Short mmCIF file of C-alpha atoms in Angstrom, two decimals:
data_model
loop_
_atom_site.label_atom_id
_atom_site.label_comp_id
_atom_site.label_asym_id
_atom_site.label_seq_id
_atom_site.Cartn_x
_atom_site.Cartn_y
_atom_site.Cartn_z
CA MET V 1 62.37 99.32 71.48
CA ASP V 2 64.88 96.60 70.55
CA GLU V 3 67.59 99.18 69.75
CA ASP V 4 71.02 98.39 71.26
CA LYS V 5 72.02 101.77 72.63
CA ILE V 6 75.03 100.48 74.59
CA SER V 7 76.77 99.20 71.49
CA GLN V 8 76.48 102.67 70.01
CA PHE V 9 78.93 104.02 72.60
CA PRO V 10 82.44 104.64 71.34
CA ASN V 11 85.08 101.98 72.12
CA GLU V 12 86.65 104.04 74.84
CA ILE V 13 83.47 104.08 76.90
CA LEU V 14 82.75 100.37 76.39
CA GLN V 15 86.29 99.50 77.41
CA HIS V 16 85.94 101.72 80.42
CA ILE V 17 82.82 99.77 81.47
CA LEU V 18 84.61 96.45 80.94
CA SER V 19 87.54 97.61 83.13
CA PHE V 20 85.37 97.25 86.26
CA ILE V 21 84.89 93.46 85.84
CA ASP V 22 87.16 90.40 85.88
CA ILE V 23 88.85 89.77 82.56
CA HIS V 24 87.15 86.38 82.21
CA GLU V 25 83.76 88.11 82.27
CA ALA V 26 85.05 90.75 79.85
CA VAL V 27 86.09 88.02 77.36
CA GLU V 28 82.63 86.45 77.60
CA THR V 29 81.15 89.66 76.08
CA THR V 30 82.57 88.52 72.70
CA ILE V 31 79.35 86.49 72.14
CA LEU V 32 77.21 89.63 72.13
CA SER V 33 78.01 90.83 68.63
CA LYS V 34 80.82 91.40 66.15
CA ARG V 35 81.22 94.89 67.69
CA TRP V 36 82.25 93.29 71.02
CA LYS V 37 84.41 90.55 69.63
CA HIS V 38 87.77 92.37 69.95
CA LEU V 39 87.11 95.02 72.57
CA TRP V 40 88.73 93.02 75.36
CA ARG V 41 91.99 92.72 73.43
CA SER V 42 92.95 96.37 74.09
CA LEU V 43 91.55 96.98 77.57
CA LEU V 44 93.67 99.39 79.53
CA CYS V 45 92.63 97.96 82.90
CA ILE V 46 93.05 94.23 83.54
CA ARG V 47 91.49 92.60 86.58
CA LEU V 48 92.44 88.99 87.34
CA HIS V 49 90.90 87.12 90.24
CA ILE V 50 92.73 83.79 90.30
CA HIS V 51 90.80 81.17 92.27
CA GLY V 52 91.23 78.04 90.15
CA GLY V 53 93.91 75.42 89.50
CA ALA V 54 96.40 74.91 86.70
CA ALA V 55 93.72 74.86 83.96
CA TYR V 56 92.38 78.19 85.17
CA ARG V 57 95.85 79.75 85.19
CA HIS V 58 96.44 78.33 81.68
CA ARG V 59 93.42 80.26 80.38
CA VAL V 60 94.84 83.42 81.91
CA SER V 61 98.10 82.84 80.09
CA GLN V 62 96.19 82.30 76.88
CA PHE V 63 94.31 85.58 77.40
CA LEU V 64 97.58 87.51 77.89
CA SER V 65 99.07 85.92 74.75
CA HIS V 66 96.02 86.80 72.61
CA ARG V 67 95.70 90.37 73.83
CA ASP V 68 96.76 93.14 71.46
CA ALA V 69 100.51 93.25 71.93
CA ALA V 70 100.65 97.01 71.06
CA ALA V 71 98.05 97.98 73.65
CA ALA V 72 99.38 99.53 76.87
CA VAL V 73 98.28 98.47 80.35
CA HIS V 74 97.42 101.38 82.64
CA ASP V 75 95.99 99.34 85.53
CA PHE V 76 96.76 95.72 86.43
CA HIS V 77 94.97 94.12 89.40
CA LEU V 78 95.99 90.55 90.35
CA SER V 79 94.08 88.88 93.20
CA LEU V 80 95.25 85.39 94.22
CA ASP V 81 92.76 83.22 96.12
CA ILE V 82 94.15 79.68 95.54
CA LYS V 83 93.89 76.82 98.06
CA THR V 84 97.09 75.14 96.86
CA ASN V 85 100.61 76.54 97.13
CA LEU V 86 101.33 79.66 95.17
CA ASP V 87 102.61 79.19 91.60
CA THR V 88 105.40 81.77 91.68
CA ALA V 89 106.17 81.33 87.96
CA PHE V 90 102.64 82.28 87.08
CA VAL V 91 102.69 85.34 89.30
CA GLU V 92 105.97 86.38 87.73
CA GLU V 93 104.51 85.87 84.24
CA CYS V 94 101.56 88.21 85.05
CA VAL V 95 103.66 90.89 86.65
CA LEU V 96 106.21 90.87 83.87
CA TYR V 97 103.46 91.19 81.29
CA ALA V 98 102.21 94.32 83.04
CA ILE V 99 105.66 95.81 83.37
CA ASN V 100 106.50 95.11 79.73
CA HIS V 101 103.33 96.95 78.71
CA ASN V 102 104.18 100.12 80.64
CA VAL V 103 101.80 99.60 83.53
CA GLN V 104 101.09 102.68 85.62
CA SER V 105 99.11 101.16 88.47
CA LEU V 106 99.78 97.62 89.77
CA ARG V 107 97.89 95.89 92.61
CA LEU V 108 98.77 92.44 93.93
CA GLN V 109 96.66 90.78 96.64
CA ILE V 110 97.37 87.38 98.20
CA LEU V 111 94.26 86.29 100.00
CA ARG V 112 95.26 82.83 101.31
CA HIS V 113 98.08 81.31 103.32
CA TYR V 114 101.02 80.19 101.18
CA GLU V 115 104.57 78.98 101.55
CA PRO V 116 107.02 81.94 101.35
CA PHE V 117 107.11 83.63 97.97
CA LEU V 118 110.74 84.53 97.42
CA GLY V 119 110.77 87.93 95.95
CA LEU V 120 109.22 89.96 93.12
CA PRO V 121 110.47 90.11 89.56
CA ALA V 122 113.42 92.45 89.32
CA PRO V 123 111.93 94.59 86.51
CA LEU V 124 109.03 95.52 88.81
CA LEU V 125 111.38 97.11 91.28
CA VAL V 126 112.99 99.38 88.67
CA SER V 127 109.98 100.31 86.54
CA GLU V 128 110.01 103.85 85.15
CA THR V 129 106.33 103.90 84.22
CA LEU V 130 104.85 102.73 87.57
CA LEU V 131 102.94 105.49 89.40
CA GLU V 132 101.01 103.36 91.92
CA LEU V 133 102.03 100.09 93.57
CA GLU V 134 99.91 98.17 96.05
CA ILE V 135 100.96 94.80 97.51
CA ARG V 136 98.83 93.16 100.21
CA GLN V 137 98.74 89.76 101.79
CA VAL V 138 96.47 88.35 104.46
CA HIS V 139 99.07 86.43 106.48
CA PHE V 140 102.61 87.15 107.60
CA ARG V 141 104.25 84.92 105.01
CA GLY V 142 104.63 85.62 101.39
CA ILE V 143 106.44 88.50 99.78
CA TYR V 144 109.93 89.85 100.39
CA LEU V 145 111.42 93.12 99.19
CA PRO V 146 115.08 94.03 98.88
CA ARG V 147 116.38 96.57 101.34
CA ARG V 148 116.41 99.18 98.56
CA PHE V 149 114.49 99.42 95.35
CA SER V 150 114.23 102.17 92.73
CA LEU V 151 110.95 103.40 91.22
CA PRO V 152 111.80 106.87 89.96
CA ASN V 153 108.22 108.02 89.13
CA LEU V 154 106.21 106.18 91.79
CA LYS V 155 103.73 108.46 93.64
CA THR V 156 101.61 106.05 95.73
CA LEU V 157 102.86 102.99 97.57
CA CYS V 158 100.85 100.59 99.73
CA LEU V 159 102.61 97.67 101.48
CA GLU V 160 100.81 95.24 103.77
CA ARG V 161 102.69 92.50 105.62
CA LEU V 162 105.87 92.48 103.51
CA TRP V 163 109.32 91.78 104.81
CA LEU V 164 112.67 93.21 103.82
CA PHE V 165 115.65 91.04 102.98
CA ASP V 166 118.12 91.07 105.88
CA ASP V 167 121.14 91.04 103.64
CA HIS V 168 123.22 90.05 106.66
CA ARG V 169 123.38 93.67 107.78
CA SER V 170 124.99 94.61 111.06
CA ARG V 171 123.18 96.29 113.96
CA GLU V 172 124.70 99.62 113.00
CA ASP V 173 123.13 99.57 109.56
CA VAL V 174 119.93 101.46 108.91
CA VAL V 175 117.03 100.31 106.75
CA GLU V 176 116.12 102.92 104.11
CA PRO V 177 114.01 101.04 101.55
CA PHE V 178 112.27 104.13 100.19
CA ALA V 179 115.35 106.08 99.26
CA GLY V 180 114.85 105.20 95.60
CA LEU V 181 111.38 106.74 95.45
CA PRO V 182 112.08 110.47 94.87
CA GLU V 183 108.52 111.32 93.68
CA LEU V 184 106.64 109.47 96.42
CA GLU V 185 103.58 111.42 97.66
CA LYS V 186 101.43 108.82 99.51
CA LEU V 187 102.66 105.93 101.62
CA TYR V 188 100.64 103.30 103.47
CA LEU V 189 102.39 100.72 105.65
CA CYS V 190 100.53 97.92 107.46
CA GLU V 191 102.48 95.52 109.69
CA PHE V 192 105.61 96.61 107.95
CA PRO V 193 108.89 96.06 109.89
CA ILE V 194 110.12 99.44 111.09
CA THR V 195 113.10 98.51 113.32
CA ASP V 196 115.90 100.95 112.43
CA LEU V 197 113.76 102.29 109.59
CA VAL V 198 114.81 105.61 108.00
CA LEU V 199 112.14 107.28 105.90
CA ARG V 200 113.33 110.43 104.10
CA ALA V 201 110.73 111.47 101.53
CA PRO V 202 111.09 114.98 100.12
CA LYS V 203 107.68 115.00 98.35
CA LEU V 204 105.64 112.80 100.70
CA ARG V 205 102.30 114.42 101.65
CA VAL V 206 100.27 111.56 103.15
CA LEU V 207 101.57 108.89 105.53
CA GLU V 208 99.56 106.06 107.11
CA ILE V 209 100.98 103.42 109.42
CA VAL V 210 99.07 100.49 110.96
CA GLN V 211 100.78 98.21 113.53
CA TYR V 212 98.95 95.53 115.45
CA SER V 213 101.80 93.82 117.33
CA PHE V 214 101.35 93.39 121.08
CA GLN V 215 105.06 92.88 121.58
CA ASN V 216 107.45 95.69 122.52
CA MET V 217 107.16 98.22 119.76
CA GLU V 218 109.82 98.39 117.12
CA VAL V 219 111.64 101.71 117.07
CA ALA V 220 112.13 103.59 113.83
CA LYS V 221 115.24 105.80 113.52
CA GLU V 222 113.91 108.66 111.48
CA ILE V 223 110.82 109.93 109.64
CA SER V 224 111.61 113.08 107.68
CA ALA V 225 109.04 114.47 105.27
CA PRO V 226 109.26 118.29 104.86
CA LEU V 227 106.02 118.51 102.79
CA LEU V 228 103.87 116.02 104.76
CA THR V 229 100.42 117.43 105.60
CA SER V 230 98.50 114.31 106.72
CA PHE V 231 99.55 111.59 109.15
CA ARG V 232 97.44 108.62 110.35
CA TYR V 233 98.53 105.98 112.84
CA GLU V 234 96.72 103.01 114.21
CA GLY V 235 98.21 100.48 116.58
CA HIS V 236 98.07 98.66 119.91
CA LEU V 237 101.04 100.70 121.16
CA PRO V 238 102.29 104.24 120.42
CA LEU V 239 104.65 104.65 117.46
CA GLU V 240 108.21 105.05 118.63
CA CYS V 241 110.57 107.02 116.45
CA SER V 242 113.86 108.52 117.47
CA LYS V 243 113.54 111.51 115.18
CA MET V 244 110.56 113.06 113.38
CA ASN V 245 110.79 116.08 111.04
CA LEU V 246 107.31 117.08 109.84
CA PRO V 247 107.29 120.87 109.63
CA MET V 248 104.24 121.24 107.37
CA LEU V 249 101.95 118.83 109.21
CA GLU V 250 98.28 119.82 109.28
CA LYS V 251 96.07 116.74 109.94
CA VAL V 252 96.73 113.94 112.43
CA HIS V 253 94.58 110.92 113.25
CA LEU V 254 95.67 108.61 116.11
CA ASP V 255 94.08 105.36 117.32
CA ILE V 256 96.10 103.71 120.10
CA HIS V 257 93.78 101.03 121.51
CA HIS V 258 95.79 98.79 123.90
CA VAL V 259 95.18 100.62 127.18
CA SER V 260 97.35 98.95 129.84
CA ASN V 261 99.61 99.96 132.70
CA HIS V 262 101.50 96.68 132.26
CA VAL V 263 103.30 97.94 129.13
CA LYS V 264 106.37 99.82 130.36
CA GLY V 265 106.52 103.45 129.32
CA MET V 266 103.31 103.37 127.28
CA HIS V 267 102.03 106.69 128.64
CA LEU V 268 105.35 108.44 128.18
CA ASN V 269 105.73 107.10 124.63
CA CYS V 270 102.28 108.35 123.82
CA VAL V 271 103.05 111.82 125.13
CA ARG V 272 106.30 111.91 123.23
CA MET V 273 104.56 110.90 120.01
CA LEU V 274 102.05 113.75 120.42
CA GLN V 275 104.93 116.19 120.91
CA GLN V 276 106.60 114.94 117.72
CA LEU V 277 103.36 115.59 115.82
CA GLY V 278 102.93 119.01 117.45
CA LYS V 279 102.74 121.06 114.21
CA ALA V 280 99.24 119.74 113.43
CA THR V 281 96.28 122.10 113.33
CA VAL V 282 93.50 119.48 113.02
CA VAL V 283 93.83 116.54 115.40
CA SER V 284 91.56 113.48 115.54
CA LEU V 285 91.98 111.15 118.55
CA THR V 286 90.00 108.04 119.42
CA LEU V 287 88.69 107.83 122.97
CA ASP V 288 90.97 104.83 123.42
CA THR V 289 93.93 107.06 122.78
CA LEU V 290 92.79 109.52 125.45
CA LYS V 291 92.58 106.63 127.94
CA VAL V 292 96.27 105.92 127.24
CA LEU V 293 96.98 109.51 128.30
CA GLU V 294 95.26 108.81 131.64
CA LEU V 295 97.72 105.99 132.47
CA ASP V 296 100.30 106.59 135.20
CA GLY V 297 98.26 109.34 136.73
CA GLY V 298 97.46 111.36 133.70
CA PRO V 299 99.33 113.62 131.23
CA ILE V 300 102.61 115.28 132.11
CA GLU V 301 102.09 118.78 133.48
CA GLN V 302 103.46 121.37 131.11
CA SER V 303 102.78 125.00 130.24
CA HIS V 304 101.04 124.37 126.94
CA SER V 305 99.48 121.71 124.73
CA PRO V 306 101.72 119.53 122.54
CA PHE V 307 99.70 120.91 119.60
CA ARG V 308 100.62 124.55 119.80
CA ASN V 309 98.77 125.45 116.57
CA LEU V 310 95.67 123.40 117.27
CA LYS V 311 92.47 124.77 115.67
CA CYS V 312 90.20 121.72 115.72
CA LEU V 313 90.21 118.71 118.09
CA LYS V 314 88.01 115.76 117.11
CA LEU V 315 87.30 112.96 119.61
CA VAL V 316 85.96 109.87 117.86
CA GLU V 317 84.69 106.42 118.83
CA GLY V 318 87.32 103.72 119.39
CA ARG V 319 87.10 100.02 119.86
CA ARG V 320 86.04 100.22 123.47
CA LYS V 321 82.79 101.66 124.80
CA ILE V 322 84.33 104.70 126.48
CA ARG V 323 81.95 107.46 127.44
CA THR V 324 84.04 109.76 129.67
CA VAL V 325 87.05 111.99 129.15
CA LEU V 326 89.10 113.44 132.05
CA GLN V 327 89.13 117.21 132.37
CA SER V 328 92.90 117.07 133.02
CA VAL V 329 93.42 115.36 129.66
CA MET V 330 91.33 118.01 127.89
CA ASN V 331 93.37 120.72 129.62
CA TYR V 332 96.58 119.06 128.51
CA LEU V 333 95.51 118.93 124.90
CA THR V 334 94.02 122.42 124.60
CA VAL V 335 95.34 124.87 127.21
CA GLY V 336 98.01 127.23 125.93
CA THR V 337 97.29 126.83 122.25
CA LEU V 338 97.42 129.83 119.99
CA TYR V 339 93.81 129.46 118.94
CA PHE V 340 92.37 128.39 122.31
CA GLU V 341 89.55 130.98 122.27
CA SER V 342 88.28 129.98 118.84
CA MET V 343 89.16 126.30 118.91
CA MET V 344 86.49 123.83 117.81
CA VAL V 345 86.11 120.59 119.73
CA GLU V 346 83.95 117.76 118.43
CA PHE V 347 82.61 114.95 120.62
CA PRO V 348 80.43 111.91 120.05
CA ASP V 349 76.94 112.70 121.42
CA ASP V 350 76.98 110.80 124.73
CA VAL V 351 80.55 111.44 125.83
CA VAL V 352 81.04 113.69 128.87
CA VAL V 353 83.99 115.40 130.50
CA VAL V 354 84.61 114.41 134.13
CA GLU V 355 87.00 115.17 136.96
CA GLN V 356 89.57 112.74 138.25
CA ASN V 357 87.03 111.27 140.65
CA SER V 358 84.74 110.44 137.66
CA GLU V 359 82.04 112.84 138.81
CA TYR V 360 80.52 115.28 136.38
CA MET V 361 82.02 118.72 136.58
CA SER V 362 79.52 121.39 137.62
CA ASP V 363 79.43 124.94 136.33
CA GLU V 364 80.81 126.21 139.62
CA GLU V 365 83.90 124.05 139.25
CA ASP V 366 85.01 125.69 135.99
CA THR V 367 88.46 127.29 136.20
CA ASP V 368 90.48 129.58 134.03
CA TYR V 369 91.87 126.43 132.39
CA THR V 370 88.52 125.01 131.39
CA TRP V 371 88.04 124.96 127.65
CA GLY V 372 84.28 124.89 128.37
CA PHE V 373 81.27 124.10 126.29
CA ASP V 374 81.29 127.41 124.39
CA ASN V 375 83.78 125.89 122.01
CA LEU V 376 82.18 122.45 121.87
CA PHE V 377 80.48 121.20 118.67
CA ARG V 378 78.99 117.78 119.00
CA ASN V 379 78.74 115.52 115.94
#
C-alpha cells in the first residue's frame, strides 16, 4: 500500500507531468527521492512565472545555468507579472537561452504596465527552429517589432498589442511584416496596427483579427491568402481592407458590436466587408453585427446574397441583448444563394424575425423571398 507507483513511470512521462507546472515547483520535486533529483534538468517544456524582484530573477538565472546544457527546449513560456519596471536584460537572457536551445514554441506574456521595452533579441527574429511564437501584453506599451522579420519555419503566430518600428518610412511605403514567414499557417492579431498593412501569406489557413479601437478604423492595403479556409474578426467597427483575395474561404465568424449611425459609412463598410468574404460556405454572425446591417435603412438591395455559396448561417449572441432580426436583413443574407433550398439557419432560442415595423411576421405575409422556418434549426 506504500508502493510509489508514480516513480515507476519512465522519465519521459514524469518530465511530461512536470512540464505543466512552473519550473520553481518542478525543482522542488528534487526532495522526493534520488530518482527525482535530476529530472528537472532536462525538461523539454519550461514555464516561468516571474512575479518577484531581483532575488527571484537571480534564482531563475541559476536554474538556467544548472540545467543540462545538452537538453533541447521544445516549449518556453515566460510570464512577467512584476510591479516594478521591466528588467529588459533578464528578459533577453531568458529568450536567448530558449533560442540557443532550439526552442520550437515560445510564449511571452507581459501582465503589468511597464515603461517601453525596446525590441526583442535579434536572434529570436531569425530563428530557424521556431514553429510557434506568441507575444502578448496587457497594455499598449511594451514590445516593438521591426517592420520585417524572418522566421523561415514558423507556422503559428500570435501578436497582441505590439507595435512596428516606423523606420521613418514615407506615406507611400507599405507595411509587410509577415513577408519573411513563408510557412505561416495560423495568424492571430489583437490590437495590431494595420494601417497600410500588406499580408501575403501563401500557406495561411486560419486568420483571426481583434480590433477594439473606437476611432476611425485603420485601413489595410491587402490581405491575400490563397489557402485560407477560416477567418474570424471581432471589433467595434468593420474591418476595412482595400483588397482581399481569399478564394478558398470556408468559415467566417464576425462580431461587430459598435452599432451607431454616428460613425460615417459604418453600414457601407460592413456590407463591403461581407462582399469581400463572399466565398464562405459557413457564416457565423453575432446579432450585434446584424444590427449594423440595419443602419441607414437596412442592407443594400441587390439580386443575391454576398455569400453566394452559403450553406449554413449561424446567428449567435453578441454583447447586447438583441432578440429580433429584420426580415429584410435575412433576405439580404440568404436570398439568391446556390443552396437556398437546403440552407441551414441556426438561431438562439428566443430570437424572432420581424418586419421593418418590428411586428411579428404572420404566415400570410410570407413571400417568395422568405427563407421560412422550414430551414430553421434552433440551438
